[in-house]
Coordinates of C-alpha atoms and ligand atoms in Angstrom, one line a residue:
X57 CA 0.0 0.0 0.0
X58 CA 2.5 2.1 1.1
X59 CA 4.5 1.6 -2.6
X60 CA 1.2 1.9 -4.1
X61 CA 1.2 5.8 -3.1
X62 CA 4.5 6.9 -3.5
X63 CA 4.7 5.7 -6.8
X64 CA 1.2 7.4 -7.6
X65 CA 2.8 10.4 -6.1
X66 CA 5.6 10.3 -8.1
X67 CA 3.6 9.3 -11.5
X68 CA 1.8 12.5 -10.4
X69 CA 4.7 15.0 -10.3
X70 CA 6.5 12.8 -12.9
X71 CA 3.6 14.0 -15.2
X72 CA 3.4 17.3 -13.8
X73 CA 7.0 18.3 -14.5
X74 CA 7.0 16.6 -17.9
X75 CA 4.0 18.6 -19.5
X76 CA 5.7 22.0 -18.0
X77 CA 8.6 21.5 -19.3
X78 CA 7.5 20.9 -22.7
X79 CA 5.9 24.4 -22.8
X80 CA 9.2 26.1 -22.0
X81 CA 11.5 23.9 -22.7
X82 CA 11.0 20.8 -25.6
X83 CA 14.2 19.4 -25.7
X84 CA 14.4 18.1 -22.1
X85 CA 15.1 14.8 -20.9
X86 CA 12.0 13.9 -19.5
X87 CA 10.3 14.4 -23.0
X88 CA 13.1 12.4 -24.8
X89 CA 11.6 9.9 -22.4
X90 CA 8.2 10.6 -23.9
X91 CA 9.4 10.5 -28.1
X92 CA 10.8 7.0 -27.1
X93 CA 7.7 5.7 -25.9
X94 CA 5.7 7.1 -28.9
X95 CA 8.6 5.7 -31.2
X96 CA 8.7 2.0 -29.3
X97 CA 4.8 2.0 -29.6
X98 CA 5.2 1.6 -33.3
X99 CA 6.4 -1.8 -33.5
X100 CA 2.9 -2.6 -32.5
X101 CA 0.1 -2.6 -34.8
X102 CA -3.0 -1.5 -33.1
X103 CA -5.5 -4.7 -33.4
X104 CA -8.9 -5.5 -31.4
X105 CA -9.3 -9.1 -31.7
X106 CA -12.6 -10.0 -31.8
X107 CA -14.4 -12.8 -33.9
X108 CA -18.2 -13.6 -35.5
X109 CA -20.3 -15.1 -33.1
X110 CA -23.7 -14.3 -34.6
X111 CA -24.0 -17.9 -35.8
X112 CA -23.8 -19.1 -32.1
X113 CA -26.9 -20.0 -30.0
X114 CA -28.5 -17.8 -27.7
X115 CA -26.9 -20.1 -24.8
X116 CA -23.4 -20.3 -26.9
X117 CA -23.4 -16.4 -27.0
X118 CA -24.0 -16.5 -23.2
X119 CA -21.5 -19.1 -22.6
X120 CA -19.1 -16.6 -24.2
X121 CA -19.8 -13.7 -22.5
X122 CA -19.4 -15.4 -19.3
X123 CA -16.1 -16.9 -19.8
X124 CA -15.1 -13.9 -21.1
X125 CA -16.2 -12.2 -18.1
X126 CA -13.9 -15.2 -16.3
X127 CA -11.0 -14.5 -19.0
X128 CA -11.3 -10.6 -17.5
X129 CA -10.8 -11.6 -13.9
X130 CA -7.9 -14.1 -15.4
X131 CA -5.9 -11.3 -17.0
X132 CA -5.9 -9.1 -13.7
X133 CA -4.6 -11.8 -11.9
X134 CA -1.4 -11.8 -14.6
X135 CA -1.1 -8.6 -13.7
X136 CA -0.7 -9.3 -10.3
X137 CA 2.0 -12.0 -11.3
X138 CA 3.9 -10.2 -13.5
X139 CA 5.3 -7.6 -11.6
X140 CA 5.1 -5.7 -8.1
X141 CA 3.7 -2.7 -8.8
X142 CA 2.3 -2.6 -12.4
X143 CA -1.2 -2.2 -11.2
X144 CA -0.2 0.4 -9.8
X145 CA 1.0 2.3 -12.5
X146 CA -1.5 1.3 -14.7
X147 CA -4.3 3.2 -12.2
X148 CA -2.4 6.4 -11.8
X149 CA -1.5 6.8 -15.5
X150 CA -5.1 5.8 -16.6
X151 CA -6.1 9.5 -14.3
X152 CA -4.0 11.2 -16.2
X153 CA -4.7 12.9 -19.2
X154 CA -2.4 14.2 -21.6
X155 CA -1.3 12.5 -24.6
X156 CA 2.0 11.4 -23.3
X157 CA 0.8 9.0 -20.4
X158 CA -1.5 7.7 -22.3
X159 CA 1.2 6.4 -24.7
X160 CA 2.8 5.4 -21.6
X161 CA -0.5 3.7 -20.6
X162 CA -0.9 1.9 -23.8
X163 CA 2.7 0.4 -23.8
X164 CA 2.2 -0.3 -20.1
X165 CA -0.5 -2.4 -21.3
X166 CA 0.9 -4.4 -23.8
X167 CA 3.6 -5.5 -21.3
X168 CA 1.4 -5.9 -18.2
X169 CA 3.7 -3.9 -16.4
X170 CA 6.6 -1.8 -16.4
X171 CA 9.5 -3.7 -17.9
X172 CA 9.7 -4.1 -21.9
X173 CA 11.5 -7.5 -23.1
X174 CA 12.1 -6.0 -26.9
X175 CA 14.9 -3.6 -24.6
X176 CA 16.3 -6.4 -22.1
X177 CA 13.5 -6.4 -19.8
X178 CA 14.1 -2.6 -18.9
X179 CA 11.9 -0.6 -17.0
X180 CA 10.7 2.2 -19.1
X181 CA 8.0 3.8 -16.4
X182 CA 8.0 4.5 -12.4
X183 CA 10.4 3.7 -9.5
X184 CA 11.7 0.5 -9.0
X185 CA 14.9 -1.9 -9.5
X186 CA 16.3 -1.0 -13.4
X187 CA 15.4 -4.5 -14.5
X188 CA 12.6 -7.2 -14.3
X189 CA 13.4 -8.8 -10.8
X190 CA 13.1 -12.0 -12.4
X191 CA 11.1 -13.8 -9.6
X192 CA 8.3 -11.6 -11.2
X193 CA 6.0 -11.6 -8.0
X194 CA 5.5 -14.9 -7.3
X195 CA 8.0 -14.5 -4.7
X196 CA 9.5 -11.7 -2.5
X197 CA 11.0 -9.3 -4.0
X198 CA 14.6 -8.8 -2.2
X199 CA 14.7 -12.9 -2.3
X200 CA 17.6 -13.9 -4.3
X201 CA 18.3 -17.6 -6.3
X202 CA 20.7 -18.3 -3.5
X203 CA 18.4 -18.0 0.0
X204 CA 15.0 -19.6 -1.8
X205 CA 17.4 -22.8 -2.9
X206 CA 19.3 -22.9 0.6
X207 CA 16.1 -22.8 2.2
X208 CA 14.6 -25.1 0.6
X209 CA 17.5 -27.7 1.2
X210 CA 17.0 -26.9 5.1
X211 CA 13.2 -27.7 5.1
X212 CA 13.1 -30.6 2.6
X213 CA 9.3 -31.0 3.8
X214 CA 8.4 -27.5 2.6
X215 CA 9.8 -28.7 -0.7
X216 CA 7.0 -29.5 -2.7
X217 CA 4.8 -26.7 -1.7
X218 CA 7.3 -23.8 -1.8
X219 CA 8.3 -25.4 -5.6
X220 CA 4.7 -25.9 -6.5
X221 CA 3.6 -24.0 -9.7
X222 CA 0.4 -23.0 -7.9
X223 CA 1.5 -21.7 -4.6
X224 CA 2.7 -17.8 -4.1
X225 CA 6.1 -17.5 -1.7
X226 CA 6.0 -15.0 1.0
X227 CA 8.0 -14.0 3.9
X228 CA 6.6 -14.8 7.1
X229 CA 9.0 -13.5 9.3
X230 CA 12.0 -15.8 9.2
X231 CA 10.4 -18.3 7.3
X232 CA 9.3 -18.3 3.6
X233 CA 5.7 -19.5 3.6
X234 CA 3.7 -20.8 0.8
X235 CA 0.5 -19.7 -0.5
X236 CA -1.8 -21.9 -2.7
X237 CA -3.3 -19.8 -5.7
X238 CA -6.7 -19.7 -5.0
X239 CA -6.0 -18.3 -1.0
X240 CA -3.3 -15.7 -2.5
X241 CA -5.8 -14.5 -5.6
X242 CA -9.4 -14.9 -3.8
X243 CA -10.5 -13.5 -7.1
X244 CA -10.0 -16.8 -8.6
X245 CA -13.3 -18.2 -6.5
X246 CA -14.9 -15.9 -8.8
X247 CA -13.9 -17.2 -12.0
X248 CA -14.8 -20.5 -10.9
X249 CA -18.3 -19.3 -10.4
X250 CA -18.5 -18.4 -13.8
X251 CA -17.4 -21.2 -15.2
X252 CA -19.7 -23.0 -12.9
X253 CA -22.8 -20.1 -14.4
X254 CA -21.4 -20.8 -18.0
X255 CA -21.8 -24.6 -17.5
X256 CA -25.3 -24.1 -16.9
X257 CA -25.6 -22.7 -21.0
X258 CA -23.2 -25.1 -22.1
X259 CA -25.6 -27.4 -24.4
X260 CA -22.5 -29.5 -25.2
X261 CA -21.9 -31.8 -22.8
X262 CA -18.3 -32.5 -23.2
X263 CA -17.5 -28.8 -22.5
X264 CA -20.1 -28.7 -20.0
X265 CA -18.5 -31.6 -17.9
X266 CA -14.7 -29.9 -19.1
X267 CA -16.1 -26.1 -17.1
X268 CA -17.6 -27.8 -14.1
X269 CA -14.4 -30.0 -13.9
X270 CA -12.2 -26.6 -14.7
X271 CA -14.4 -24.5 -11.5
X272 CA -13.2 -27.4 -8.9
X273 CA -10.0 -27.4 -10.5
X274 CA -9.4 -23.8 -10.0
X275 CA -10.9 -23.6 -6.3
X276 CA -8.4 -26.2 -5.4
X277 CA -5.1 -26.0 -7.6
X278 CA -5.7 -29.9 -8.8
X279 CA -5.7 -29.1 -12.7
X280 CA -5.0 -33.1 -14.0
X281 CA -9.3 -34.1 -14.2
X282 CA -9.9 -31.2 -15.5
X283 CA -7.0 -31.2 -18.4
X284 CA -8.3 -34.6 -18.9
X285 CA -11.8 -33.4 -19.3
X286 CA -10.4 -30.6 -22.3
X287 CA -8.9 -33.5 -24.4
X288 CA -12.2 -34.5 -24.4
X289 CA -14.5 -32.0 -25.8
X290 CA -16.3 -33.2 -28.9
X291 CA -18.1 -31.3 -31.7
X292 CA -17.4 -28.1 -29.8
X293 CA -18.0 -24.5 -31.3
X294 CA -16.8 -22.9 -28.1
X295 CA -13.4 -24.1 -26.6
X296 CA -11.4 -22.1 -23.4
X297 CA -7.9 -22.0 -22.0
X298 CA -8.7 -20.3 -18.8
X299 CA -6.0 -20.8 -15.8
X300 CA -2.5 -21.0 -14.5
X301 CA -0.6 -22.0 -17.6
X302 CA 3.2 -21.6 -18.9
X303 CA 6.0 -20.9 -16.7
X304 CA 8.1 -18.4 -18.2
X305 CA 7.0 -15.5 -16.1
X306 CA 9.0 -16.7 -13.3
X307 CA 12.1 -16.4 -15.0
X308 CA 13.9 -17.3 -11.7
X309 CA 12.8 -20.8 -12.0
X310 CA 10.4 -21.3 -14.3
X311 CA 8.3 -23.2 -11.3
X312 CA 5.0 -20.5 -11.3
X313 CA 2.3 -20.7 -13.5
X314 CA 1.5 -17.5 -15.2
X315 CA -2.6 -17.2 -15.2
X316 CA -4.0 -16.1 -19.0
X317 CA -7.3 -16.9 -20.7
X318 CA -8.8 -18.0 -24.4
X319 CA -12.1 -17.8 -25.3
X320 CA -12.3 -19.1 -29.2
X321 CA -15.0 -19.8 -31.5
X322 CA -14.2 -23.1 -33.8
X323 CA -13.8 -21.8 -37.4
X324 CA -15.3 -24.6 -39.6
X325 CA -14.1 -23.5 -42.8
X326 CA -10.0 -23.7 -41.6
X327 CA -10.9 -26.4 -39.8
X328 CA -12.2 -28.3 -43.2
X329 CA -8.9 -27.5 -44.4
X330 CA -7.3 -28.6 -41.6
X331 CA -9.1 -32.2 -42.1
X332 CA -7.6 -31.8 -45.6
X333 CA -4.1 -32.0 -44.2
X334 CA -4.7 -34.6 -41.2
X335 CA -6.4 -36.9 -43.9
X336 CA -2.8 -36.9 -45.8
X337 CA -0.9 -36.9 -43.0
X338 CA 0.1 -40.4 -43.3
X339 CA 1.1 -39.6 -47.6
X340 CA 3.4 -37.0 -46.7
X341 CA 5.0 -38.8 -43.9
X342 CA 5.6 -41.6 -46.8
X343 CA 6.6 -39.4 -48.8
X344 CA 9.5 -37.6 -46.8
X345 CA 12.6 -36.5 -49.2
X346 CA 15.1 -38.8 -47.1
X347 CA 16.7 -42.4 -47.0
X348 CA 13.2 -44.8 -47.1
X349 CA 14.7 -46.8 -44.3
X350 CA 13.4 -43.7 -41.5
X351 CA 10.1 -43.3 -42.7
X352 CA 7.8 -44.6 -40.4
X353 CA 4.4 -46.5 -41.4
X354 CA 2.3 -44.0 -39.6
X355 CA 2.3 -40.5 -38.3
X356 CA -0.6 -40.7 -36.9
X357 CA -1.1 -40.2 -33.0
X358 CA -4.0 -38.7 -30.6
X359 CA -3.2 -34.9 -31.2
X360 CA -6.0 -32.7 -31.6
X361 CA -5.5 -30.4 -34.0
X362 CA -8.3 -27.4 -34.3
X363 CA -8.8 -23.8 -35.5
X364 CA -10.4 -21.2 -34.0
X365 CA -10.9 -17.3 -33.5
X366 CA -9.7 -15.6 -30.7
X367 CA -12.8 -13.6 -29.3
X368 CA -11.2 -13.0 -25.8
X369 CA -7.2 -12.7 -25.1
X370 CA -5.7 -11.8 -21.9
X371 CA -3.0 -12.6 -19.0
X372 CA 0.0 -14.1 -20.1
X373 CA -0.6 -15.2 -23.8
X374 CA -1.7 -11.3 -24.5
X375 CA 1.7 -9.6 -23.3
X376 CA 4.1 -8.6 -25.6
X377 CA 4.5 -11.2 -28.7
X378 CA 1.2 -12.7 -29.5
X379 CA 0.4 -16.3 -29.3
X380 CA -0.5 -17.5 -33.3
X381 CA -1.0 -21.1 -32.3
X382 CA -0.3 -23.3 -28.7
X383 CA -0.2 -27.0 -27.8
X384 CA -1.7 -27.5 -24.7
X385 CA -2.1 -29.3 -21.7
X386 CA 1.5 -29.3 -20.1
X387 CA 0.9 -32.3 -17.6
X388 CA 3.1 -34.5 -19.0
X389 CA 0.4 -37.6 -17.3
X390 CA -2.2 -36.4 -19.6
X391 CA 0.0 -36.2 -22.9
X392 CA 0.9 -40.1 -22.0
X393 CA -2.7 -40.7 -21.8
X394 CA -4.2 -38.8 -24.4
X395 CA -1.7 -36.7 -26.3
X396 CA -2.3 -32.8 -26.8
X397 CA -4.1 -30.4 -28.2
X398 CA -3.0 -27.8 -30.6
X399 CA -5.0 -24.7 -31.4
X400 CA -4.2 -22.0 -34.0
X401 CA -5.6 -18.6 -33.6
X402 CA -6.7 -17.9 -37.0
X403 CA -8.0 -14.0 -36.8
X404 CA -5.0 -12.7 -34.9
X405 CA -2.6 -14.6 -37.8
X406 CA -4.5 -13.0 -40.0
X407 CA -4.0 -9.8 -38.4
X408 CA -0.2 -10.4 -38.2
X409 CA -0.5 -10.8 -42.4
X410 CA -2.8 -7.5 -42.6
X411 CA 0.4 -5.7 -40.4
X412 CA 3.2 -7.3 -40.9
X413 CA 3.9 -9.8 -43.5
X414 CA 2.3 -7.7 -46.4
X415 CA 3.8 -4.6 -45.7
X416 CA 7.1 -6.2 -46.0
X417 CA 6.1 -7.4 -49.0
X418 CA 5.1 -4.7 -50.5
X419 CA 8.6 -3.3 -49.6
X420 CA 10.8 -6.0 -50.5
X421 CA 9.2 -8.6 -53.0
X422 CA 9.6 -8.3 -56.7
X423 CA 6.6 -6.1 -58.2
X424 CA 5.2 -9.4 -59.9
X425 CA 4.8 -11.3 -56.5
X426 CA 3.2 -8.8 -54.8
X427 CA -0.3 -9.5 -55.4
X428 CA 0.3 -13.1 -55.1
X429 CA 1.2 -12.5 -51.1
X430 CA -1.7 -13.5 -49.8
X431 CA -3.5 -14.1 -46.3
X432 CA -4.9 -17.4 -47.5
X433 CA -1.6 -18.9 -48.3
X434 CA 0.0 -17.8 -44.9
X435 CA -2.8 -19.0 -42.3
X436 CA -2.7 -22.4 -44.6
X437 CA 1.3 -22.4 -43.9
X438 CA 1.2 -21.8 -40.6
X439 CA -1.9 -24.3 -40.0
X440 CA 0.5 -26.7 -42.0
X441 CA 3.9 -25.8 -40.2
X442 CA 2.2 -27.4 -36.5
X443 CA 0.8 -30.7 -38.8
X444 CA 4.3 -30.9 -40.1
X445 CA 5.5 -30.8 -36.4
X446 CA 4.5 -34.8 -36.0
X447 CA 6.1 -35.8 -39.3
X448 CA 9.7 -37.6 -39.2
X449 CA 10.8 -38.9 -36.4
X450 CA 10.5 -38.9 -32.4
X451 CA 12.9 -40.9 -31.5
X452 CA 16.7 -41.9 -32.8
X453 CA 16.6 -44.6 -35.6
X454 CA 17.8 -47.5 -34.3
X455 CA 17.7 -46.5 -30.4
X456 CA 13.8 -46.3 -29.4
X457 CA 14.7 -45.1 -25.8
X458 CA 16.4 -42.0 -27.1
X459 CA 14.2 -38.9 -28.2
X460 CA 15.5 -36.5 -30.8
X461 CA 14.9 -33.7 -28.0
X462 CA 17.6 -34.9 -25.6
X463 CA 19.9 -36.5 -28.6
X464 CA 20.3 -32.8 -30.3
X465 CA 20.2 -31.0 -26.8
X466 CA 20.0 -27.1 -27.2
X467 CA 20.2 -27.3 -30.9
X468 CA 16.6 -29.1 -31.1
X469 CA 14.2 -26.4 -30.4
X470 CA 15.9 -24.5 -34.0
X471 CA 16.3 -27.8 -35.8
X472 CA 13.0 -28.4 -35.2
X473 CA 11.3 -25.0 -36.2
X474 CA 13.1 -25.3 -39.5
X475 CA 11.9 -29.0 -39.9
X476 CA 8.2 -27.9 -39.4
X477 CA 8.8 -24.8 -41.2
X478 CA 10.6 -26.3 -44.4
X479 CA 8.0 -29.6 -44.3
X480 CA 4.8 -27.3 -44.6
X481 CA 6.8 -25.8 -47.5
X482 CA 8.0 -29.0 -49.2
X483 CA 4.3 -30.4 -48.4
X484 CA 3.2 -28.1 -51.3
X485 CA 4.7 -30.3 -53.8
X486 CA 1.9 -33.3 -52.5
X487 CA -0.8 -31.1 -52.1
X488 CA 0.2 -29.8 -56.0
X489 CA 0.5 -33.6 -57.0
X490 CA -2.8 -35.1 -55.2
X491 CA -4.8 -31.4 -57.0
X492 CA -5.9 -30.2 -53.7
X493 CA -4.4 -26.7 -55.3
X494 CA -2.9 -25.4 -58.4
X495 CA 0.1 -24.0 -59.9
X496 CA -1.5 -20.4 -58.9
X497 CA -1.5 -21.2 -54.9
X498 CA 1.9 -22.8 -55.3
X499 CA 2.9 -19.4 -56.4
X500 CA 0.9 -17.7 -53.5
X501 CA 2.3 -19.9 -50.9
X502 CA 6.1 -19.3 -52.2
X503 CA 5.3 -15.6 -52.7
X504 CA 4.2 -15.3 -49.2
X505 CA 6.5 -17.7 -47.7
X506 CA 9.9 -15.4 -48.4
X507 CA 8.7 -12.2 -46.7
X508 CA 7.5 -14.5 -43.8
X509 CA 11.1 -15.4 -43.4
X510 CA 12.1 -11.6 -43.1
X511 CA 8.9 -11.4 -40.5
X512 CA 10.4 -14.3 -38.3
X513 CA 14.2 -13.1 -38.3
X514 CA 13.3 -10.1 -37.7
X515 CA 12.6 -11.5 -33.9
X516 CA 16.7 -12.2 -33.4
X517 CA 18.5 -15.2 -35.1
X518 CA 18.5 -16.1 -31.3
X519 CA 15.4 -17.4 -30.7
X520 CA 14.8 -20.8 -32.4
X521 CA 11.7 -19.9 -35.0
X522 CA 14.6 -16.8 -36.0
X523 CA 17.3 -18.8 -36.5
X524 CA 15.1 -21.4 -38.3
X525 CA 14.0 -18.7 -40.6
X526 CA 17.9 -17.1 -41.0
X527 CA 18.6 -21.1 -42.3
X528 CA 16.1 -21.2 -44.6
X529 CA 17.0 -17.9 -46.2
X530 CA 20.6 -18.3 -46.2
X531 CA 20.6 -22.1 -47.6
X532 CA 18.1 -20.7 -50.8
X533 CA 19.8 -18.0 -51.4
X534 CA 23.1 -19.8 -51.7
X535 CA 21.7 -22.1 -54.3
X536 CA 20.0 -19.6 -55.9
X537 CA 16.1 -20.6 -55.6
X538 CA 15.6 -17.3 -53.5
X539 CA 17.4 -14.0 -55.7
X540 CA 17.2 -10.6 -55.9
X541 CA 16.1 -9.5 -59.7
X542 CA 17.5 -6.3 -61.5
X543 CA 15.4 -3.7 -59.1
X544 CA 17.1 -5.1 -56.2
X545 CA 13.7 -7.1 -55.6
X546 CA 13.4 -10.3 -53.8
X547 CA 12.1 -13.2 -56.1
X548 CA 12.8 -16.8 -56.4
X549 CA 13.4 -19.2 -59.8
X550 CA 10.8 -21.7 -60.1
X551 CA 12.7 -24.4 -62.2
X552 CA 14.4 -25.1 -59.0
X553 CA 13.1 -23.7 -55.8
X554 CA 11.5 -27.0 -54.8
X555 CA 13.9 -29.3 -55.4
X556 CA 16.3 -26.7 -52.9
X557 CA 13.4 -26.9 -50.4
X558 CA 13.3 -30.7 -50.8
X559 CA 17.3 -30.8 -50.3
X560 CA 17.3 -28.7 -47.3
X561 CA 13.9 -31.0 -45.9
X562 CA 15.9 -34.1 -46.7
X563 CA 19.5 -32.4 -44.6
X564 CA 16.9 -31.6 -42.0
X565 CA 15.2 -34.6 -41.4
X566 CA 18.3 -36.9 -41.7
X567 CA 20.1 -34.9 -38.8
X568 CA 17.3 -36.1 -36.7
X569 CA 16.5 -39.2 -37.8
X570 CA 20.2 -39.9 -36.9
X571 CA 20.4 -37.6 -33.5
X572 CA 23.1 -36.5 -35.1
X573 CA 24.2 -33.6 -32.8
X574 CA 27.5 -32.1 -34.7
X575 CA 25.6 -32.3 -38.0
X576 CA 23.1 -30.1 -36.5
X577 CA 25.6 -27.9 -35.3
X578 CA 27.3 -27.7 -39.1
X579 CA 24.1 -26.8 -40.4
X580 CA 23.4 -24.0 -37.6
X581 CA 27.0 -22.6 -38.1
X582 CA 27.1 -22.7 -42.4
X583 CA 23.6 -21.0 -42.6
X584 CA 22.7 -19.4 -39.3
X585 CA 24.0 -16.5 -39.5
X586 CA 22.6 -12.9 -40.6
X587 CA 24.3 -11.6 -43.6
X588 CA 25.0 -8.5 -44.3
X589 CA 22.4 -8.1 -47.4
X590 CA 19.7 -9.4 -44.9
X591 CA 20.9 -6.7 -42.1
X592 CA 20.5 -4.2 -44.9
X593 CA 16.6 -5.2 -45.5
X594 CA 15.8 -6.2 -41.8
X595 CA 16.9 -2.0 -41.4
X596 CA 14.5 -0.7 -44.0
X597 CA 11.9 -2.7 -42.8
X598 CA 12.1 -0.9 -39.4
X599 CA 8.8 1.0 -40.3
X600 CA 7.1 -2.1 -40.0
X601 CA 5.3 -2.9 -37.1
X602 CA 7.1 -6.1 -35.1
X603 CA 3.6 -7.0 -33.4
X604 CA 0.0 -6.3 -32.5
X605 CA -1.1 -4.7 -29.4
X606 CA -4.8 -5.9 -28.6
X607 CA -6.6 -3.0 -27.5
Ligands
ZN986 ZN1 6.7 -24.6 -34.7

């Protein structure tokens, strides 16, 4: 409380002395603050993310509005989580009027608090350690690594609970104490009640069980019934993610669950083509570009594949980057029993095309391909990039114990990106072959797939779908199916661009069918790095936005 009011008070003066000084005197510090604000706010694309629901049911619509209702209670609680005193902010800015803290008040929003990961988790608003404390709030705040481990050791039968991902750690005089969720966030006995008042609507009685199951999950921090329950949801048009779910917002130990919420409508058209792909799952695994003795008979397994529209998106899947697609549940117990689900949010990839991937093509594709970039041809990649996640191998050829994961170490997570990535482009080729499209999509899927390289490396050849993306480039380029034409335009040559994409497919696949962890580390070294052209391009493109912010 007491921090709650002296940062008001100094938000207030802050302010205060800010708009005075721009009268008198515009080139002072605390407005250079300001312009940097305004200029970091334009890596996101303004978006509100809504979806049709007019073909819903009276009940379904209520169903929604309730669980969105939940999904608002959901995304305060992130809030909470994220960091000390962001709420705090977020009230005093939202008094104040002038154009400047609002701007302040949007990009406080899209981070749910005061530090901005784009700039090293740096605080950019209030009073408060420089950097994200990395414990987030789910513990306290002047707790280090060190004292939570050493404490731990000395009360082994604290372990579990003070380790839990669904307990909040406090101090309780000497001791650290730990708080279960639903006593440390009463507000979540409120969602549960609407999940328990949507149930009621819910004429489906697979999500009906999966809400009831979801309440009593939530009021007791026992989630494994009522991830059970989701994997069973049949001939849904509604589906939720409602809870505490990843846990990358404790960056200490990655032990806390962050709380965030879905609410998605089923989108029966994708989800048609979506069948298309899942009912040739099996061809294209037979028909991988690499040595016959890997393929497997089937690639078939239990996953749940589905598309949707987001119509509510909040807590931890809403700040900063936005989720396109997410396989879900975690518990590893219910993946053994019944595999995963994985969603893709079609209307906000569609809204990354409308901000992102089209304006860079409009800046950097050859004038002929322009009009072939298309939003069609990037949801249908994307949708076939996660199908193309189950195709090759899980485990080492010859040594069934020994998953491609732990044989490739910290190389998989890129490896693997550019498998999926490179598969749903190679994949192409069958869906040519079998006539599910024609030569003119195969031309709007290439045409859209090279500026959604530039839109994926432009996130640091770091991150694993980045570097992925860098590969992909680089390895084209060098044998010419990607090339600039006389303008200085990106464009590709069609006489061999698949056969390259088949050549890099067959390189990737190999290198995991084999676990072979130096080959993976050739391949990363020879094409994973930026080149100079590419820096060139990923500069002009700096006037496109990076990402949405969902207002
Ligand atoms: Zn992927």
């Amino acid at each position: 409380m007491k921090n709650f009011k002296l940062i008001t008070i100094f938000l207030i003066l802050f302010t205060l002395i800010a708009c005075n000084k721009k009268e008198s005197e515009p080139k002072n510090n605390m407005n250079k603050e300001k312009s940097i604000i305004a200029k970091r706010l334009e890596s996101f694309a303004p978006v509100k993310f809504t979806t049709d629901i007019s073909f819903l049911t009276k009940n379904q619509k209520k169903v929604i509005e309730l669980l969105t209702e939940a999904g608002k209670i959901a995304d305060e609680i992130y809030w909470k989580q994220n960091t000390a005193d962001g709420i705090a902010i977020r009230d005093s800015l939202a008094k104040l009027n002038s154009p400047e803290d609002q701007e302040l008040l949007r990009y406080l929003k899209i981070w749910y608090g005061p530090y901005d990961a784009m700039y090293g988790e740096t605080r950019f608003v209030g009073n408060g350690p420089k950097i994200r404390p990395k414990q987030g709030s789910f513990y306290p705040q002047d707790m280090t690594r060190e004292e939570f481990e050493t404490y731990v050791k000395q009360h082994p039968d604290e372990k579990a609970d003070l380790e839990s991902q669904y307990t909040v750690v406090v101090r309780d005089g000497e001791k650290l104490k730990a708080i279960p969720y639903h006593e440390a966030y009463p507000e979540i006995l409120k969602i549960a009640d609407l999940l328990e008042e949507a149930a009621k609507f819910a004429d489906n009685a697979t999500l009906k069980t999966y809400l009831e199951l979801r309440a009593k999950a939530l009021r007791t921090d026992k989630y494994f019934e009522s991830d059970m329950a989701w994997m069973d949801i049949k001939n849904n048009d509604i589906d939720v993610v409602i809870g505490p779910i990843e846990n990358y917002t404790d960056a200490m130990f990655n032990y806390k669950t962050a709380y965030e919420a879905v609410v998605m409508v089923k989108d029966k058209e994708a989800s048609k083509q979506l069948d298309i792909f899942k009912k040739n799952i099996d061809y294209f695994e037979h028909h991988l570009p690499y040595n016959k003795k890997y393929i497997r008979k089937t690639a078939g397994s239990g996953n749940i594949l589905q598309v949707a529209n987001v119509y509510y998106f909040g807590g931890d899947c809403n700040g900063g980057t936005k989720t396109i697609a997410a396989s879900l549940p975690n518990d590893p117990r219910v993946h053994a029993k019944k595999g995963g689900k994985k969603s893709m949010y079609k209307n906000i990839m569609e809204a990354k095309f409308d901000k992102i991937v089209l304006p860079i093509a409009k800046q950097i594709m050859a004038d002929d391909l322009i009009p072939y970039c298309s939003k069609n041809s990037f949801t249908s990649f994307v949708t076939l990039h996660e199908v193309s996640h189950t195709l090759g191998r899980g485990y080492v050829f010859g040594k069934d114990n020994l998953s491609i994961r732990k044989a490739l170490q910290e190389r998989f997570s890129a490896i693997e990106e550019l498998k999926a990535d490179i598969l749903s482009m190679y994949n192409h080729k069958h869906l040519l072959d079998l006539k599910l499209i024609d030569q003119d999509e195969m031309k709007r899927t290439i045409a859209t797939f090279i500026p959604g390289l530039y839109r994926s490396i432009r996130f640091g050849a770091e991150e694993a779908h980045g570097k992925a993306n860098v590969i992909q480039l680089n390895f084209l380029m060098d044998k010419g199916a990607i090339k600039f034409d006389d303008k200085g335009k990106l464009t590709y040559d069609p006489a061999i661009f698949m056969d390259k994409v088949a050549e890099l497919a067959g390189l990737v696949l190999t290198i995991e069918a084999e676990g072979n962890y130096d080959a993976a580390g050739k391949l990363l070294d020879d094409y994973g790095h930026v080149s100079e052209s590419t820096k060139k391009i990923i500069e002009e493109l700096a006037n496109v936005p990076r990402d949405l912010d969902n207002q």
